[in-house]
Short mmCIF file of C-alpha atoms in Angstrom, two decimals:
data_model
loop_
_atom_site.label_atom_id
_atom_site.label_comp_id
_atom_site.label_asym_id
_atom_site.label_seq_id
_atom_site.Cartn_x
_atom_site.Cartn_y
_atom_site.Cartn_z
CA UNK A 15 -0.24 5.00 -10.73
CA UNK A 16 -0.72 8.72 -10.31
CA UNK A 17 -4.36 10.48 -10.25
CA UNK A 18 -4.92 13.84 -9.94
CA UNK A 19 -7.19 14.84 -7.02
CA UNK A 20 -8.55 18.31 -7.97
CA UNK A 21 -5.47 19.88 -8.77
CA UNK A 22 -3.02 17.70 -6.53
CA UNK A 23 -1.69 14.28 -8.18
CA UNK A 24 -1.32 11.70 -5.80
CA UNK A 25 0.27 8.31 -5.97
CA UNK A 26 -2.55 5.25 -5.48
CA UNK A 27 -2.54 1.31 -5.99
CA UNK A 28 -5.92 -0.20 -7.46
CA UNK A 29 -6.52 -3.61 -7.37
CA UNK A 30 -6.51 -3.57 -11.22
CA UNK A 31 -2.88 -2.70 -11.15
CA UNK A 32 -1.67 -4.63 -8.30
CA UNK A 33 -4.58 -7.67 -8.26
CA UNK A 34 -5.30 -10.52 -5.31
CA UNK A 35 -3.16 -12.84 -7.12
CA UNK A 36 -0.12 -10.80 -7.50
CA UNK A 37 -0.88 -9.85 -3.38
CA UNK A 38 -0.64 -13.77 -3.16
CA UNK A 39 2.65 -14.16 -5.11
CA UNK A 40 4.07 -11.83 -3.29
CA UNK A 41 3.10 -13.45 0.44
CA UNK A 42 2.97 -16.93 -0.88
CA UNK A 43 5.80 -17.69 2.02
CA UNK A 44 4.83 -15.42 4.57
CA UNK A 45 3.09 -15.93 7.76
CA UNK A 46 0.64 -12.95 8.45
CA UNK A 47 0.47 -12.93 12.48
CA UNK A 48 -2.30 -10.70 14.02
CA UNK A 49 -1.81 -9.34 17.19
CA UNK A 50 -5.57 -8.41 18.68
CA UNK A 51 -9.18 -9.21 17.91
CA UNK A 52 -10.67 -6.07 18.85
CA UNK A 53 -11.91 -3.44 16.45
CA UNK A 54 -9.33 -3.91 13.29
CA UNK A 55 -8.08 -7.43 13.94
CA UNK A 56 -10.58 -9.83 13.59
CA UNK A 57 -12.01 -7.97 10.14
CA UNK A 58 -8.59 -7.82 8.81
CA UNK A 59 -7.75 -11.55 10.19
CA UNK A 60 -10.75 -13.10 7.97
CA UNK A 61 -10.51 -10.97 5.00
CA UNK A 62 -7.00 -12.40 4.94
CA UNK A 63 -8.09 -15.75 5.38
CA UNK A 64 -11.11 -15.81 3.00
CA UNK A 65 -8.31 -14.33 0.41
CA UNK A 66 -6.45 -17.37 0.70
CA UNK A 67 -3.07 -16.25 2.78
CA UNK A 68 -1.14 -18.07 5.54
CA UNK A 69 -2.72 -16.18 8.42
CA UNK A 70 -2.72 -16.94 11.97
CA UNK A 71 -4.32 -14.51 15.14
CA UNK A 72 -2.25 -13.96 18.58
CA UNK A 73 -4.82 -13.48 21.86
CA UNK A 74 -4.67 -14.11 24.88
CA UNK A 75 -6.45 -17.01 26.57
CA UNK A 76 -9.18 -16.89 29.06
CA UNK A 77 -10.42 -13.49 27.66
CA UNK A 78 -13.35 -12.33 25.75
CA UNK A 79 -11.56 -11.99 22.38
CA UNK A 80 -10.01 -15.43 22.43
CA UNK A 81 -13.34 -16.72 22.67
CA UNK A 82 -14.63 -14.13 19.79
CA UNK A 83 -11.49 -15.80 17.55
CA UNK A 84 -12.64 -19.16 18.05
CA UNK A 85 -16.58 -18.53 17.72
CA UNK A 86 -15.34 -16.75 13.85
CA UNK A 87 -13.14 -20.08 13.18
CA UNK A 88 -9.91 -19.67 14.50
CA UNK A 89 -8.77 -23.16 15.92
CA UNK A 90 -6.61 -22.95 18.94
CA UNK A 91 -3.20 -24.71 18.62
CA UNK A 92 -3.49 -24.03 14.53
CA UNK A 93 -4.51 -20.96 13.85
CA UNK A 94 -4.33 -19.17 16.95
CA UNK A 95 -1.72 -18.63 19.78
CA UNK A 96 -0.80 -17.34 22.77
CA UNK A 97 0.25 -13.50 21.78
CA UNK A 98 4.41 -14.63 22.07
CA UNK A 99 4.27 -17.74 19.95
CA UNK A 100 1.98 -16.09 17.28
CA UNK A 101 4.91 -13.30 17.26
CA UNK A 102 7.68 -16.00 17.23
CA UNK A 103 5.54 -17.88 14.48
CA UNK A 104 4.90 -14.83 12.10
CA UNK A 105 6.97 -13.19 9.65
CA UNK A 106 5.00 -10.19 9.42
CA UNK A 107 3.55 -8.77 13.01
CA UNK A 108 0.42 -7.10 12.37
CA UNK A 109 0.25 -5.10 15.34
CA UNK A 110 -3.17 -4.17 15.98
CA UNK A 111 -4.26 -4.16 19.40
CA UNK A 112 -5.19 -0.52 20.67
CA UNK A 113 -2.58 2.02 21.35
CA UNK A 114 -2.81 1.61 24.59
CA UNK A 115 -2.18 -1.68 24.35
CA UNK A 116 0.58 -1.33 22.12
CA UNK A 117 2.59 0.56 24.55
CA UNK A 118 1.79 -2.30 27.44
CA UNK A 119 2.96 -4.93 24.96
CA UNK A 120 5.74 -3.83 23.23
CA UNK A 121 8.77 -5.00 25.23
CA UNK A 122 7.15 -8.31 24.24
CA UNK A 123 6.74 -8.09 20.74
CA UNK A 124 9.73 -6.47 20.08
CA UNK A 125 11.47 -9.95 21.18
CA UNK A 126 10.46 -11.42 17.92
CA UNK A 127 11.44 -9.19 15.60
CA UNK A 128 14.40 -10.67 13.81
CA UNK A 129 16.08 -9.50 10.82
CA UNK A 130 13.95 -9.44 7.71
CA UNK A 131 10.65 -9.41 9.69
CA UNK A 132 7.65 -7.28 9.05
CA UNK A 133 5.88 -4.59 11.64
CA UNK A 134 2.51 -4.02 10.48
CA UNK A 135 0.36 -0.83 11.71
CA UNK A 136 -3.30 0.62 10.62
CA UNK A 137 -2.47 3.52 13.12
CA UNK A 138 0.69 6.01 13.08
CA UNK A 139 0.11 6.63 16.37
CA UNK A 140 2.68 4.59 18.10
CA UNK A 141 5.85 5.26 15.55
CA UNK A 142 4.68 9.57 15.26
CA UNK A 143 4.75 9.59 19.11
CA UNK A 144 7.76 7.02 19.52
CA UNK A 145 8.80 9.51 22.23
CA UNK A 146 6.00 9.09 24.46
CA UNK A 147 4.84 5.46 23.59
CA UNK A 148 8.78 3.81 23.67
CA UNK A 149 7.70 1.85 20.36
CA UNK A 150 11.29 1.85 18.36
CA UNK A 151 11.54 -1.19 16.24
CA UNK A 152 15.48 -2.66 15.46
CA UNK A 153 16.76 -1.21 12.07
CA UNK A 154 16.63 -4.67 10.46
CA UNK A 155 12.70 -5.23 10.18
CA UNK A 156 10.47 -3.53 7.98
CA UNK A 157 7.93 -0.91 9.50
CA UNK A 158 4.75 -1.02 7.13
CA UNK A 159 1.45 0.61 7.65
CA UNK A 160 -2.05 0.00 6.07
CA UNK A 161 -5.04 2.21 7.42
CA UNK A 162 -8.70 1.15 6.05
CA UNK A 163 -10.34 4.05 6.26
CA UNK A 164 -13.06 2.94 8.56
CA UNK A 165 -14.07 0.69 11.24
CA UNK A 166 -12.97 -3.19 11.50
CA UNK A 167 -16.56 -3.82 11.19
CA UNK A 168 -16.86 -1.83 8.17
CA UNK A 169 -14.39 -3.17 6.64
CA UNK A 170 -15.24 -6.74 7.15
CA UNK A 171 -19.11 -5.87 5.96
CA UNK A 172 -17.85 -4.34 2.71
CA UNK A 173 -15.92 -7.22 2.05
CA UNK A 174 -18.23 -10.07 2.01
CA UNK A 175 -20.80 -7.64 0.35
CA UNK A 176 -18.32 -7.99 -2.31
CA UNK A 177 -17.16 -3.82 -2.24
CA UNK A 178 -14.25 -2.46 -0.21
CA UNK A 179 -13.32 0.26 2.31
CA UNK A 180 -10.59 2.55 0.84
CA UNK A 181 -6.80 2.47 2.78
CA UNK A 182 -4.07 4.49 3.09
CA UNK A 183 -0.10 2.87 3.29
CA UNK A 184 2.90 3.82 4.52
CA UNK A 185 6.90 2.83 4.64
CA UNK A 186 8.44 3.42 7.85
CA UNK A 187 11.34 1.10 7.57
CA UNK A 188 12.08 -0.93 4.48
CA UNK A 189 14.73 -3.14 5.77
CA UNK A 190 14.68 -5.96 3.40
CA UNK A 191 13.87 -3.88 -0.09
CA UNK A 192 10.29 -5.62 -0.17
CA UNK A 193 8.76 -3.15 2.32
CA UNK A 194 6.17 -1.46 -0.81
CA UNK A 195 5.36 -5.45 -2.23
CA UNK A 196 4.61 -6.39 1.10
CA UNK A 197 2.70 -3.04 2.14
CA UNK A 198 0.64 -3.19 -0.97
CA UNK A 199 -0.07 -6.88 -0.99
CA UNK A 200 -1.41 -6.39 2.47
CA UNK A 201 -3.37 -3.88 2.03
CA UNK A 202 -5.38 -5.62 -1.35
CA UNK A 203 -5.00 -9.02 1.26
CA UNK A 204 -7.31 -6.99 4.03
CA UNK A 205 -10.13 -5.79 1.19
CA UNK A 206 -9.26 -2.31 0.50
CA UNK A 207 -10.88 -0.66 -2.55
CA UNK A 208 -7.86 1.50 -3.33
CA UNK A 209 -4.46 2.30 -1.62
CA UNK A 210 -3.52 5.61 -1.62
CA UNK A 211 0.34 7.13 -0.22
CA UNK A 212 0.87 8.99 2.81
CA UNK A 213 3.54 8.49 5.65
CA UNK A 214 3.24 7.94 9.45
CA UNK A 215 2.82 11.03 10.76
CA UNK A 216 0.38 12.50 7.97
CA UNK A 217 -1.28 9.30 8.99
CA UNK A 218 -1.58 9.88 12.48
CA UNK A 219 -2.82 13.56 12.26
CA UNK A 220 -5.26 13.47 10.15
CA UNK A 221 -7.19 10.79 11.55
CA UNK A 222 -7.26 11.85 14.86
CA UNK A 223 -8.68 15.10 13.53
CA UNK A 224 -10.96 13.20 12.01
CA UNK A 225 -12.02 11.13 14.34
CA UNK A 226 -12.64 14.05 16.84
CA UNK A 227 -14.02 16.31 13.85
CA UNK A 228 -16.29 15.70 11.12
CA UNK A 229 -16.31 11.49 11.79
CA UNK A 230 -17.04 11.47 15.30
CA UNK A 231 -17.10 14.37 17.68
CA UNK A 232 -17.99 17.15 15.74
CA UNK A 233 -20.92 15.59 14.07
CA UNK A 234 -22.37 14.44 17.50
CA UNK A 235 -21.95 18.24 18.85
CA UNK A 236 -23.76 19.23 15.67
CA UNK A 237 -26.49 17.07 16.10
CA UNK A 238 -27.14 17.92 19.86
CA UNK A 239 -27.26 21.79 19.25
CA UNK A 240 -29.92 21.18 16.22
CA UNK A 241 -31.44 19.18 18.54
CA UNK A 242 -31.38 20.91 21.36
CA UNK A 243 -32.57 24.00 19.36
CA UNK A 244 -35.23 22.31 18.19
CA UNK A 245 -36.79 20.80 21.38
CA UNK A 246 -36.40 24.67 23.04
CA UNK A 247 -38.90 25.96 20.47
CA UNK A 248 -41.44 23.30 20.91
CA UNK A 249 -40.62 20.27 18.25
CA UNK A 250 -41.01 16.94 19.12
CA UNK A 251 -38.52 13.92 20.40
CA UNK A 252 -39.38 12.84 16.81
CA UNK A 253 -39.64 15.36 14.82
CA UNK A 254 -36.58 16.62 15.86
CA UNK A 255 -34.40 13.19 16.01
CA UNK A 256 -36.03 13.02 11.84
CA UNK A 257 -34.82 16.51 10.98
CA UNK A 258 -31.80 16.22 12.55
CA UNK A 259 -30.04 12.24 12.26
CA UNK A 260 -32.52 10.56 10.44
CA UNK A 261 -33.25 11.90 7.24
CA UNK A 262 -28.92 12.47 7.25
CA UNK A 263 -28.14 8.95 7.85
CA UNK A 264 -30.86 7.47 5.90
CA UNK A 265 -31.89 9.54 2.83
CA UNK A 266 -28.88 11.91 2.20
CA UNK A 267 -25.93 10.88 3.12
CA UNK A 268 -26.30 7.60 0.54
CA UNK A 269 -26.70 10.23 -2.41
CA UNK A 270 -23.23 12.33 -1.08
CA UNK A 271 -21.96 8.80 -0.77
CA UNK A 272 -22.79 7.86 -4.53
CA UNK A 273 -22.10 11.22 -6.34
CA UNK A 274 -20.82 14.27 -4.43
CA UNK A 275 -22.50 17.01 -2.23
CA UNK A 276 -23.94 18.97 -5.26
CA UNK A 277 -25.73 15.42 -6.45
CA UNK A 278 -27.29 15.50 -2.92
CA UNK A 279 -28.23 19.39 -3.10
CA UNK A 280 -29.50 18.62 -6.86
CA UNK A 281 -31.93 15.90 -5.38
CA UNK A 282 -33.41 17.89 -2.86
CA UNK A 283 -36.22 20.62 -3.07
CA UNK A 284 -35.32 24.07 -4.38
CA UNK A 285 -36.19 25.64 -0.96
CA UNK A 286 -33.69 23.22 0.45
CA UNK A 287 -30.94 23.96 -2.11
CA UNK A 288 -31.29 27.61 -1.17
CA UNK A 289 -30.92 27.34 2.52
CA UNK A 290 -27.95 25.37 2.06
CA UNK A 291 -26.34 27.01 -0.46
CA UNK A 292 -26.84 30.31 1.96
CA UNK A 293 -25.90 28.74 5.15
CA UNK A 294 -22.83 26.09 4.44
CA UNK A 295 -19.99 29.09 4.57
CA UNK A 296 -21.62 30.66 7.80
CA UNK A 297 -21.11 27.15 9.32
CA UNK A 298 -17.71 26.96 7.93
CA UNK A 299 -16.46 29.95 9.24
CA UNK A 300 -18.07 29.64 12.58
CA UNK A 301 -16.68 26.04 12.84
CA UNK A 302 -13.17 26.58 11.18
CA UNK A 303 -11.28 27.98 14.20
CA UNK A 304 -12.43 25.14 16.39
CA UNK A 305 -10.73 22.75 13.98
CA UNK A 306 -7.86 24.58 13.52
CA UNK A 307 -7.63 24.25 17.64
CA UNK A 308 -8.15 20.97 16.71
CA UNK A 309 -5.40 20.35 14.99
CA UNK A 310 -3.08 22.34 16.27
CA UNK A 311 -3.47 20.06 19.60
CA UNK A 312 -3.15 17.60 17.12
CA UNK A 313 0.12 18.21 15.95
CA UNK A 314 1.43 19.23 19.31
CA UNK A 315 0.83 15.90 20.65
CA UNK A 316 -1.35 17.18 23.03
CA UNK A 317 -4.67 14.66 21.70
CA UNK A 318 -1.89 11.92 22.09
CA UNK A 319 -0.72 12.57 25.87
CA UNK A 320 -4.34 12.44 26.56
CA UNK A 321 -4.99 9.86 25.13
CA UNK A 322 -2.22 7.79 26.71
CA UNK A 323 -3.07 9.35 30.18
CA UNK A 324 -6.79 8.10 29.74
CA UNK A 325 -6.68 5.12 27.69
CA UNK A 326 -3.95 3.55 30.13
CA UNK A 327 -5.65 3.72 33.50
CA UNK A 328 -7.00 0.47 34.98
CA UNK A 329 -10.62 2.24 35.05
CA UNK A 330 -10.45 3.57 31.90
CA UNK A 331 -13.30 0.97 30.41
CA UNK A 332 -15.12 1.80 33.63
CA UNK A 333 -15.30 5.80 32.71
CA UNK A 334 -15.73 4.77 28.74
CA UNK A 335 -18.69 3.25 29.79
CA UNK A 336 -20.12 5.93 31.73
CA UNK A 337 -19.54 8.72 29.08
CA UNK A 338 -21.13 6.35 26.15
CA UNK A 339 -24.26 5.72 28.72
CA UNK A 340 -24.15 9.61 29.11
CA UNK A 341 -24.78 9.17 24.85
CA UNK A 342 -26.73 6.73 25.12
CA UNK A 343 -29.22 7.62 27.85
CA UNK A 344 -30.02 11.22 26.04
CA UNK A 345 -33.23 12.20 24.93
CA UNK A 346 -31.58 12.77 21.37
CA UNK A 347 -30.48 8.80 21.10
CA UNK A 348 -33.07 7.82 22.95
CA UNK A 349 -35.33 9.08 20.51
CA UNK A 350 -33.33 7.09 18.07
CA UNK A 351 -33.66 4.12 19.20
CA UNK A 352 -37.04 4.31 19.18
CA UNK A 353 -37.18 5.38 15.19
CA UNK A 354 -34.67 2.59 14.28
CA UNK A 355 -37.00 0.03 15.43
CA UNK A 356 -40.02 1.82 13.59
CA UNK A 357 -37.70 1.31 10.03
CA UNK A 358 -39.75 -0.42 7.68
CA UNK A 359 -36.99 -2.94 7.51
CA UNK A 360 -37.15 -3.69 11.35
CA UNK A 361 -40.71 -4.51 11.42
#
């Protein structure tokens, strides 16, 4: 159906429309293989499973997410395989290890991708940047795409809570005329709320502005310079971790979450309304040109080399580790550790 967006209308899938049993019909004789159990794969795997489709997980043995599959009740030598004879088994390749990884195991995959097949993606990473990451599938599979708009673990949580995490899909490749059935019954299959259109590369870009804006990076550089402010003019650890994470995560961010910013602002004090009402474009406009840097290295492919460069370096978990310590060891998160186990609900 369409909705309109503001003033934009937009093409989405609800599960009204297109419900679990229709998804069902539509897979009834496929075999959903899925490659990875790290941060999408095993939330996608189960919701699959619990949904009632043929579903079976490729990982490799000895490692630390074969034994994750079989502690969430994957059996080995039924429902999971050896990475090449979960490919060779599945009609639709759900190709979700990490981008990295993607590019390492391609040449492999790519092996069992006979006609009529399905390549399934949550990230446009490796098809935008074919160029870079080598991943070109044959012209006789289809190239699908679901994105939940969140983590694996996110998505998993909202499912057996009984809600779901909203996706984006995309066509690549429709081979076989069934690529939108089999996109869309995915995407219902994994627990998204609603589906809504976009392609590869609109895919790609936005999320990994996202993810190093407003979702991830900017919001951590936001909260160390309040914080950091703060501390300089004599506030404490706690006072300022409260004023600056706490009362965000905790008390406001549910009420944007349930009914828009001005719901928020319209459930906060007066004097609060005011300051933020005054200060929200001064932020904007001081913060505006670093996203439009953002993106522009974005769209250049410049967030992509480096992420190849890093993210495929035999240290590279070794580093990772270092940096989130760096996070982890501040006096800001510090701090927060110590409030989290003050929460009511932790004691």
């Amino acid at each position: 159906m369409k909705l309109k967006f503001g003033s934009v209308e937009e093409n989405v899938v609800t599960r009204e429309e297109f419900p679990l049993e229709k998804a069902k019909e539509v897979l009834k004789d496929e075999v959903i293989a899925v490659i990875g159990y790290g941060v999408q794969g095993p939330g996608q795997a189960l919701n699959l499973k619990d949904n009632g489709f043929k579903v079976i997980v490729g990982q490799r043995k000895n490692s630390k997410t074969w034994d994750k599959a079989v502690a969430d009740g994957w059996v080995p030598g039924e429902t999971l395989f050896e990475i090449e004879e979960a490919c060779q088994k599945g009609t639709i390749i759900q190709f979700l290890l990490s981008d990295a990884g993607q590019i390492t195991l391609w040449p492999t995959v790519k092996k069992y991708l006979s006609p009529g097949k399905a390549l399934y993606f949550s990230h446009g990473f490796g098809i935008t940047y074919k160029e870079k990451t080598g991943i070109i599938p044959p012209a006789d599979v289809d190239v699908i795409l679901v994105a939940p708009k969140g983590s694996g673990t996110s998505l998993r949580r909202m499912f057996v809570e009984g809600r779901g995490l909203n996706s984006s899909y995309a066509i690549y490749q429709d081979a076989t005329g069934k690529a939108k059935d089999r996109v869309v019954a995915l995407g219902i299959g994994v627990g998204s709320g609603y589906l809504f259109e976009t392609d590869f590369y609109r895919e790609v870009t936005s999320d990994l502005t996202g993810e190093r804006g407003t979702l991830m990076g900017a919001i951590q550089g936001i909260f160390a310079a309040q914080y950091e402010v703060l501390r300089a003019n004599g506030h404490t650890p706690s006072e300022a971790f409260n004023e600056t994470v706490e009362e965000l995560t905790q008390s406001l961010m549910p009420l944007v979450a349930e009914n828009g910013m001005d719901w928020m602002y319209a459930n906060c004090s007066t004097t609060a309304q005011r300051g933020a009402l005054d200060w929200w474009k001064p932020f904007r406009d001081a913060t505006k040109p670093v996203f439009e840097e953002l993106y522009n290295s974005v769209k250049t492919g410049q967030e992509a080399q480096k992420s190849i460069d890093s993210n495929s370096k035999a240290d590279y978990r070794e580093k990772l580790e270092e940096e989130l310590k760096e996070l982890r060891e501040s006096e800001m998160w510090q701090a927060g550790a110590v409030v989290r186990q003050l929460r009511p609900e932790n004691n």
